[in-house]
Short mmCIF file of C-alpha atoms in Angstrom, two decimals:
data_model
loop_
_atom_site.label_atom_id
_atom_site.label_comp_id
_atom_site.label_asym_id
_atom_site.label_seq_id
_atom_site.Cartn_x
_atom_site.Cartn_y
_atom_site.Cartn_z
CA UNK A 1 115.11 86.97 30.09
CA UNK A 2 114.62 90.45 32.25
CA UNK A 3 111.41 91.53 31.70
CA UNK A 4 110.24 94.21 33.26
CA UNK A 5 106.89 95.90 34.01
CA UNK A 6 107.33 99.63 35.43
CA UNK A 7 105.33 100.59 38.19
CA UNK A 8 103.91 104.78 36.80
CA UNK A 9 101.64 106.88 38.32
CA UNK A 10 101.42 110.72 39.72
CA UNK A 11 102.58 111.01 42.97
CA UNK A 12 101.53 109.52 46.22
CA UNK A 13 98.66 106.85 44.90
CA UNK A 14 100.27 104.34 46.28
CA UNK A 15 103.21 102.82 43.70
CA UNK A 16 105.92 102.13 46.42
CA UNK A 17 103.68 100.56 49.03
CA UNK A 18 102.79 98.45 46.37
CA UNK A 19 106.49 98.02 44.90
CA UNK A 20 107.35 97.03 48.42
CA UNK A 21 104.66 94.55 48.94
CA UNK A 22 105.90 92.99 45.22
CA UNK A 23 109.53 92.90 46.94
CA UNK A 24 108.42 92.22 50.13
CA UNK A 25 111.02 94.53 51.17
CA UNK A 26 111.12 98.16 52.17
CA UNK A 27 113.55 99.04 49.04
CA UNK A 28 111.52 102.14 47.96
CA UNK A 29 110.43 104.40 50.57
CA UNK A 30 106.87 104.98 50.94
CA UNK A 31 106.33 108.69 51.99
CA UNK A 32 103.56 110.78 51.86
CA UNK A 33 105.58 113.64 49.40
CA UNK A 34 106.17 113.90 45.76
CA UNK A 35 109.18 112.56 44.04
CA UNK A 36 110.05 110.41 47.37
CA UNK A 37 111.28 107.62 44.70
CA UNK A 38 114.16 109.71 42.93
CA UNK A 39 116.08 106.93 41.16
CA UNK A 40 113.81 103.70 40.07
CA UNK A 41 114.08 100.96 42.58
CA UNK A 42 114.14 97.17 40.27
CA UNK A 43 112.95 93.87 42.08
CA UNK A 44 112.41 90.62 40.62
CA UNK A 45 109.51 88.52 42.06
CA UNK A 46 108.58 84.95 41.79
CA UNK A 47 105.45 84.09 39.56
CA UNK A 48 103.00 82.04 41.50
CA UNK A 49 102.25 78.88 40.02
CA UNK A 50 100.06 76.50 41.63
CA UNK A 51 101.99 73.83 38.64
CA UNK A 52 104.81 74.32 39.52
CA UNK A 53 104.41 72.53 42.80
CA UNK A 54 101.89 69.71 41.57
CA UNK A 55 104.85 68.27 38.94
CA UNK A 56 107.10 68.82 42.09
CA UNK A 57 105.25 66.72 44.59
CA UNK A 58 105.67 63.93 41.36
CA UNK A 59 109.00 64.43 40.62
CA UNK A 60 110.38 65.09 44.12
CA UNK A 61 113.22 67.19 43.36
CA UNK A 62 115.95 68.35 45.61
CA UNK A 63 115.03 72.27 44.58
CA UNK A 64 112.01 74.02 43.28
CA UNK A 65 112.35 77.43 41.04
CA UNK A 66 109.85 79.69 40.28
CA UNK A 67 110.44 81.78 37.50
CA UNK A 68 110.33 85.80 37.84
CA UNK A 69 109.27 88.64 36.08
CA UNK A 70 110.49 92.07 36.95
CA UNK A 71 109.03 95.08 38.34
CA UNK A 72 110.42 99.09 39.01
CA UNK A 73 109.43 101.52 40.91
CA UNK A 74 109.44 104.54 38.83
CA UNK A 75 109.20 108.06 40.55
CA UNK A 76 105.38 109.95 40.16
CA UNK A 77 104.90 111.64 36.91
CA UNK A 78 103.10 114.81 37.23
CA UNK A 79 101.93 117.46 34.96
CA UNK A 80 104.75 119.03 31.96
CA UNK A 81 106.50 116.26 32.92
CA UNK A 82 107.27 116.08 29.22
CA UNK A 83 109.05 119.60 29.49
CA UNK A 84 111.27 118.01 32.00
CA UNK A 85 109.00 119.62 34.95
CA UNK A 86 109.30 117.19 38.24
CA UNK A 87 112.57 115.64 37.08
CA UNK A 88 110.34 114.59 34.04
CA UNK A 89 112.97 113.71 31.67
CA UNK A 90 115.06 111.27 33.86
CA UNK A 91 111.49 109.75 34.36
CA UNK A 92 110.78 109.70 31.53
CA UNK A 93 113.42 107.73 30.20
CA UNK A 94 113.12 105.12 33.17
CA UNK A 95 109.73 104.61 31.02
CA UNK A 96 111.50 104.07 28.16
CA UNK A 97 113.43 101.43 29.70
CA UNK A 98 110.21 99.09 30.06
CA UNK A 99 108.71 96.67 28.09
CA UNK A 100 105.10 97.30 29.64
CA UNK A 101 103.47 99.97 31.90
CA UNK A 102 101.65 99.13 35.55
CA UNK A 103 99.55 102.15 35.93
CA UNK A 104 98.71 103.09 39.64
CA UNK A 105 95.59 105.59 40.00
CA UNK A 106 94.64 106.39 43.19
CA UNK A 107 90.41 105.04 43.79
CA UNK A 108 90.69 106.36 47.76
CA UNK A 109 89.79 109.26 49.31
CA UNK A 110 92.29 110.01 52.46
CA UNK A 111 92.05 113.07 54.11
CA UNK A 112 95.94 112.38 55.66
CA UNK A 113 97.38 111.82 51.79
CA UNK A 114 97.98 114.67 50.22
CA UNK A 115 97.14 114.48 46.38
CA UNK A 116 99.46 116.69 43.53
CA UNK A 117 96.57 118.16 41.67
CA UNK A 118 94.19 118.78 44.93
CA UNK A 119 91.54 115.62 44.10
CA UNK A 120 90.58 112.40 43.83
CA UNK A 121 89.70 111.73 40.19
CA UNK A 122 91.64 108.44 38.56
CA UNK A 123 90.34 109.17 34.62
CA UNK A 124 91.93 112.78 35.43
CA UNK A 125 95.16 111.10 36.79
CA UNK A 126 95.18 108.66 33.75
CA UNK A 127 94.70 111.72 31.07
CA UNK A 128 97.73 113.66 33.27
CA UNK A 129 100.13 110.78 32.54
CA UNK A 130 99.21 109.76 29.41
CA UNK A 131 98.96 113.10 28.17
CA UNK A 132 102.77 113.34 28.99
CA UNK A 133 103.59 110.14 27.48
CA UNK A 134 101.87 110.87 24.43
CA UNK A 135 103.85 114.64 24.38
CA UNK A 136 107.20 113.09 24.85
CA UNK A 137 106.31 110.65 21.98
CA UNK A 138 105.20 113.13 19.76
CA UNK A 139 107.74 115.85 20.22
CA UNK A 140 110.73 112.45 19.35
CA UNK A 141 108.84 112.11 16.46
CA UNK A 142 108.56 115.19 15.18
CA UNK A 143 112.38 115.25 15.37
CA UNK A 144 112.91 112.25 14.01
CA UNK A 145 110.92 112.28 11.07
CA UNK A 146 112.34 115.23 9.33
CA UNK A 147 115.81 113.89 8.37
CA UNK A 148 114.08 110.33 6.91
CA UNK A 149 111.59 112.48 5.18
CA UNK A 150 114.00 113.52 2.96
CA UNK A 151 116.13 110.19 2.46
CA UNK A 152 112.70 109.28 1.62
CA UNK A 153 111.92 111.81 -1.32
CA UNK A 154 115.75 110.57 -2.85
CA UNK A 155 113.69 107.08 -3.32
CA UNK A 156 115.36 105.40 -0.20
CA UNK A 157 113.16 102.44 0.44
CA UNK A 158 113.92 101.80 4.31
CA UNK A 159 113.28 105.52 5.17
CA UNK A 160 110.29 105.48 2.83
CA UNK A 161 108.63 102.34 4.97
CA UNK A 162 109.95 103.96 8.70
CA UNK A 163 108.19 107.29 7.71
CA UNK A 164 104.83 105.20 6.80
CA UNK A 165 105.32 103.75 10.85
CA UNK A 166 105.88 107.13 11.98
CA UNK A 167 103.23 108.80 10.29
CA UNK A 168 100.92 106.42 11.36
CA UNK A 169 102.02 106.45 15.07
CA UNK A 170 101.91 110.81 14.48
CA UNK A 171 98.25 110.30 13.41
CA UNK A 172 97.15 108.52 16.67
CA UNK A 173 99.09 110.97 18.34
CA UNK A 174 98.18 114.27 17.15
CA UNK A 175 94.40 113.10 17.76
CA UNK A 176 95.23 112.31 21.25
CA UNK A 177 95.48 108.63 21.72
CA UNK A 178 98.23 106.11 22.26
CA UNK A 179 100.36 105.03 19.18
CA UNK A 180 99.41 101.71 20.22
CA UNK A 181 96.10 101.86 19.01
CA UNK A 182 97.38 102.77 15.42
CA UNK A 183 96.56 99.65 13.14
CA UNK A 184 99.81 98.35 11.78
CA UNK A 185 100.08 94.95 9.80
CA UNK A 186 101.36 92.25 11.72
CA UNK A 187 104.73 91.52 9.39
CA UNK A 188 105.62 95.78 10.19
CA UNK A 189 104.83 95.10 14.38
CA UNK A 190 108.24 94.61 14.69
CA UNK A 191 109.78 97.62 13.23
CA UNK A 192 106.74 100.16 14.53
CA UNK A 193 107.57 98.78 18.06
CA UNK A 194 111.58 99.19 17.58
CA UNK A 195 110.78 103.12 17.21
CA UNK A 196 110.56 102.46 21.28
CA UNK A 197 107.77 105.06 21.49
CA UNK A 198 106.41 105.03 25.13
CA UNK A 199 102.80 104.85 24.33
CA UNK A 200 103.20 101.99 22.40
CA UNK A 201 104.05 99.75 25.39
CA UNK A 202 101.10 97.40 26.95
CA UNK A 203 99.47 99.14 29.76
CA UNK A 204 97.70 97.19 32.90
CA UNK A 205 95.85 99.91 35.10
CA UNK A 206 95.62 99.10 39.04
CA UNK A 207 93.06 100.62 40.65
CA UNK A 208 94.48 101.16 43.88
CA UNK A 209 91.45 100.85 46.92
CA UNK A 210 90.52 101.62 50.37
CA UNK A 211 90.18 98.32 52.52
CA UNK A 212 86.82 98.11 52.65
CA UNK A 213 86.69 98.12 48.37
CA UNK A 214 89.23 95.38 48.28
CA UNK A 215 86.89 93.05 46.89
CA UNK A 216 83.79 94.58 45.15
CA UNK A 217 85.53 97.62 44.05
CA UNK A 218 83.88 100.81 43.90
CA UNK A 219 82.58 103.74 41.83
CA UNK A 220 85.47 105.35 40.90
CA UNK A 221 87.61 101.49 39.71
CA UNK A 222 84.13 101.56 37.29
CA UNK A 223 85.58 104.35 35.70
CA UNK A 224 88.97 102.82 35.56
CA UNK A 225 87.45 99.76 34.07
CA UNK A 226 85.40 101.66 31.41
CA UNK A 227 88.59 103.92 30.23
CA UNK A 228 90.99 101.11 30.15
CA UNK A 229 88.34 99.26 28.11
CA UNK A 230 88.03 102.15 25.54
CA UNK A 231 91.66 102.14 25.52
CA UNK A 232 91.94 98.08 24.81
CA UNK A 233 94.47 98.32 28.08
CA UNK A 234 93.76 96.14 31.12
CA UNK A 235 92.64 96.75 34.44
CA UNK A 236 92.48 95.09 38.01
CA UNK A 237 91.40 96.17 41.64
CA UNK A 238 94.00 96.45 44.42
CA UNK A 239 94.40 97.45 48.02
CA UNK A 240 98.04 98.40 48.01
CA UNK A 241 97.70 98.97 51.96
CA UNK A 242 96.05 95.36 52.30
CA UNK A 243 98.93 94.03 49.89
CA UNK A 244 101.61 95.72 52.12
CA UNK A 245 100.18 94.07 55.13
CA UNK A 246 99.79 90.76 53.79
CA UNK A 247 103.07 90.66 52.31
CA UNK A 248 104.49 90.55 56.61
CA UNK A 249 102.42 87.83 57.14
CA UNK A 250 102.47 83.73 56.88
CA UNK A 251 100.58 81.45 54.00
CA UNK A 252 98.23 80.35 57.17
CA UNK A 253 97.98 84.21 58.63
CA UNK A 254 97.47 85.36 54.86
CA UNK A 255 94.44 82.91 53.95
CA UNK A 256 92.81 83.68 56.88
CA UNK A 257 93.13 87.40 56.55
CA UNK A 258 92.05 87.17 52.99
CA UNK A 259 89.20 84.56 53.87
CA UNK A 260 88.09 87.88 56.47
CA UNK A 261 87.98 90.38 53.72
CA UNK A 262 85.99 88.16 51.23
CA UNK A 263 89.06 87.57 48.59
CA UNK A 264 90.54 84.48 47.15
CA UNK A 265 93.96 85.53 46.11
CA UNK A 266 95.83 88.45 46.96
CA UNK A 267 95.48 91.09 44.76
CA UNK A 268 99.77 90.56 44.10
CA UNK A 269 99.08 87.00 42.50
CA UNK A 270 96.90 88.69 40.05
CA UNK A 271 99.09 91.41 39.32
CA UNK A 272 101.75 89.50 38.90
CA UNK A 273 99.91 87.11 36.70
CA UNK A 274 98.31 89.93 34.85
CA UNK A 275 102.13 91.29 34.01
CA UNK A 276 102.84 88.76 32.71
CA UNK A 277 99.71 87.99 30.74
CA UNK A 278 100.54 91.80 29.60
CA UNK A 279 103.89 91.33 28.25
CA UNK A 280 102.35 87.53 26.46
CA UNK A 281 104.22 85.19 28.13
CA UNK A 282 104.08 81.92 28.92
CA UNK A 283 105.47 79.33 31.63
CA UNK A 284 107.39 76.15 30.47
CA UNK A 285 108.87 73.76 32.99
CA UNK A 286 112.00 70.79 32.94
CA UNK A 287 111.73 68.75 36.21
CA UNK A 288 114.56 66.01 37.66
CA UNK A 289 115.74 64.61 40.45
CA UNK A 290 117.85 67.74 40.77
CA UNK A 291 115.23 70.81 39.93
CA UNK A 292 111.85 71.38 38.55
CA UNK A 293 112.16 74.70 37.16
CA UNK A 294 109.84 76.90 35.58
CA UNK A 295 110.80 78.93 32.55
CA UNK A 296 109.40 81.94 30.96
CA UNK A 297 109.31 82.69 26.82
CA UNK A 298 107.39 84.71 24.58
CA UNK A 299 104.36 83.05 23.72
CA UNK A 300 105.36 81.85 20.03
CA UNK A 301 108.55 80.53 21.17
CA UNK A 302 109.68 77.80 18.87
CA UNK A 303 111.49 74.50 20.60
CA UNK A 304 115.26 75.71 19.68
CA UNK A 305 114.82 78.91 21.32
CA UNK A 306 112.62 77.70 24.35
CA UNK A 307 115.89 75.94 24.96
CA UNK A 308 118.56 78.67 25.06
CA UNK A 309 116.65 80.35 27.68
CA UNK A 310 118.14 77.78 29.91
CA UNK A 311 121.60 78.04 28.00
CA UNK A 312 122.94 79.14 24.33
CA UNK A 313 124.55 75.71 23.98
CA UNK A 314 121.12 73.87 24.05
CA UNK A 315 120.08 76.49 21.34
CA UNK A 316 122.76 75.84 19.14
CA UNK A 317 122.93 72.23 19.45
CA UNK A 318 119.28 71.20 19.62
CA UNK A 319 118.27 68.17 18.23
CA UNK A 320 114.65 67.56 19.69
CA UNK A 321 112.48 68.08 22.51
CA UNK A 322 110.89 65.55 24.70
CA UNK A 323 107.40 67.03 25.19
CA UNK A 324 104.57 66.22 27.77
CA UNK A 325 101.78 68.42 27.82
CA UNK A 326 101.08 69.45 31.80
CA UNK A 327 97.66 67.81 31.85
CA UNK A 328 99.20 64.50 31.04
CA UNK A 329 102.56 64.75 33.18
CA UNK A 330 100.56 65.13 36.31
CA UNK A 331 97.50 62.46 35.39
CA UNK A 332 99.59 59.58 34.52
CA UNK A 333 102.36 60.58 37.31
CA UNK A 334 105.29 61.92 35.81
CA UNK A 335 107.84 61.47 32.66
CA UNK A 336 108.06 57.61 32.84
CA UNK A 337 104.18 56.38 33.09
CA UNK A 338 103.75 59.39 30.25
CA UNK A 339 106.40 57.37 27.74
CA UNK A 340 104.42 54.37 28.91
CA UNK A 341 101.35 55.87 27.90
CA UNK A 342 102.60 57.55 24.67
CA UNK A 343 101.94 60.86 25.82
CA UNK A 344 105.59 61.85 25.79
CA UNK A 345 106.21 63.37 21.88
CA UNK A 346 109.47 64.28 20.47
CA UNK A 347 109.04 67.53 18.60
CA UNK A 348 111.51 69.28 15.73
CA UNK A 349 112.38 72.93 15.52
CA UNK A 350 108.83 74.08 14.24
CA UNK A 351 107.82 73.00 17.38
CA UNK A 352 106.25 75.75 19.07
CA UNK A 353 105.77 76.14 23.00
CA UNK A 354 102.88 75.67 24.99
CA UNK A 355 102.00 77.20 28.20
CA UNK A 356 102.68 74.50 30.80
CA UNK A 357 104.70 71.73 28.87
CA UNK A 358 107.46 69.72 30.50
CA UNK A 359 110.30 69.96 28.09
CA UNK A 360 113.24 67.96 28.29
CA UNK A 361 115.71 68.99 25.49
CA UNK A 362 117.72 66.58 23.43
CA UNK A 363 121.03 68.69 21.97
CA UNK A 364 124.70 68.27 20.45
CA UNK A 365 127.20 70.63 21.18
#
């Protein structure tokens, strides 16, 4: 599955150093000028998972793989954007292209990087983009409604319940907030979100900080916190610079470079993570003498389709999964002593998913 999160912000507060720490690579150019990231640059990075290498030191396989979530590096937004100003329309439509927004606003003051709008103010920066968003949203819309307005009035019962979701995505709109926040009943979530309106997309905001607020943060990432919490969007601290140099150096260099500037983690392991949390997904794993694996599903993932993530023929010919909960694989020592301990179920196709089960699927093809 390709998700991907996609890296937005106005110019030059910091999204390709911190697309290129992701990568590790130096894929988008980092430059101190607007619209230095002209086409979006894609990588996919591994998830870090602490699991993943506790059922492997049990089941000593002869590979280990991570599973990946996908990040691009989408060029600055600025200002009329959604009048096409700043090559706002091909941005705009890299947006569209994402299943969840990672919002860079710049918490540092830097004499030596220039800023679009002349400050440092990340609410301001937030309003500029989302402004934008919410423009190009509204002005699709607008044009789409019109037509189904008047399939609706002939009694048409699928244009009648589409103009109900657009209506209520125009009235969060027009009053200047997302058309995520609109309350729509869980059985229409489906059909509000396949309008593929940018604002409705899940939004993480980085706070992106000066070295020396790496790990207590500072006065304007309290501000960041308190709009994305308004917003019901989420919201994490990062050094992009630190991130950047961290990403050249070793797991020993890294822990005690981190251990220096008082953090546990770097700031990418929580990003990551926090993507992922964003777009709700979870991590199953299958482990052999071959592989241990981890997998990644929606969270709500019944058995049957858990299993044609790794191919369609385990989808179509599933019969049952073997199931041991993480917890259990890794105190009793693996798939065997779990059997032995009758902690290894066989579930059905109701069976729903849980983060950090060790599947092994039983199919028929």
């Amino acid at each position: 599955m390709g998700f991907k999160c996609g890296i937005v912000g106005l110019p030059n507060v910091g999204k390709s150093t911190l697309f290129n720490a992701l990568t590790r690579t130096a894929a988008a150019q980092a430059a101190n000028y607007p619209f230095c990231t002209i086409e979006p640059n894609a990588g996919e990075v591994a998830v870090p998972d602490p699991r993943l290498d506790a059922i492997a030191a049990i089941a000593k396989p002869a590979e280990i793989v991570p599973t990946r979530i996908n990040f691009v590096d989408i060029a600055g937004l600025v200002r009329g954007a959604s009048q096409g100003e700043g090559l706002g329309n091909q941005f705009l439509a890299n947006i569209r292209e994402v299943d969840a927004i990672v919002h860079v606003l710049r918490c540092f003051e830097d004499g030596d990087v220039t800023h679009v709008e002349g400050r440092v103010d990340p609410a301001a920066d937030a309003e500029t983009v989302n402004t934008e968003l919410m423009l190009a949203d509204l002005a699709s819309l607008e044009k789409r409604v019109v037509p189904l307005r008047k399939r609706a009035q002939t009694g048409d019962k699928e244009a009648k319940a589409e103009v109900a979701l657009m209506d209520a995505a125009l009235a969060e709109l027009t009053n200047g907030r997302p058309a995520r926040l609109a309350d729509i009943a869980e059985t229409d979530r489906a059909d509000y979100e396949a309008l593929n309106l940018l604002t409705t997309k899940p939004v993480l905001y980085v706070a992106n900080v000066d070295e020396g607020s790496a790990a207590t943060g500072n006065a304007l990432t309290k501000r960041v916190t308190e709009m994305a919490g308004a917003e019901g969007a989420g919201a994490i601290v990062i050094s992009a610079a630190i991130e950047a140099e961290i990403a050249q150096l070793s797991d020993a260099e890294q822990r005690e470079f981190l251990e220096s500037l008082g953090l546990d983690e770097p700031g990418l392991d929580r990003l990551i993570h926090a993507g992922y949390d964003l777009l709700g997904l979870i991590t199953f794993f299958t482990a052999g003498p071959k592989e241990v694996r981890a997998w990644t599903v929606e969270n709500g993932t019944k058995a049957p389709q858990a299993a044609g993530t790794i191919h369609t023929d385990f989808e179509k010919g599933f019969i049952r999964a073997q199931t041991i909960a993480y917890d259990d694989f890794i105190a009793l020592g693996g798939e065997q002593a779990a059997k032995e301990a009758g902690k290894a179920r066989d579930e059905g196709k109701d069976y729903v998913v849980r983060d950090g089960d060790v599947l092994l699927f039983k199919f028929n093809v």
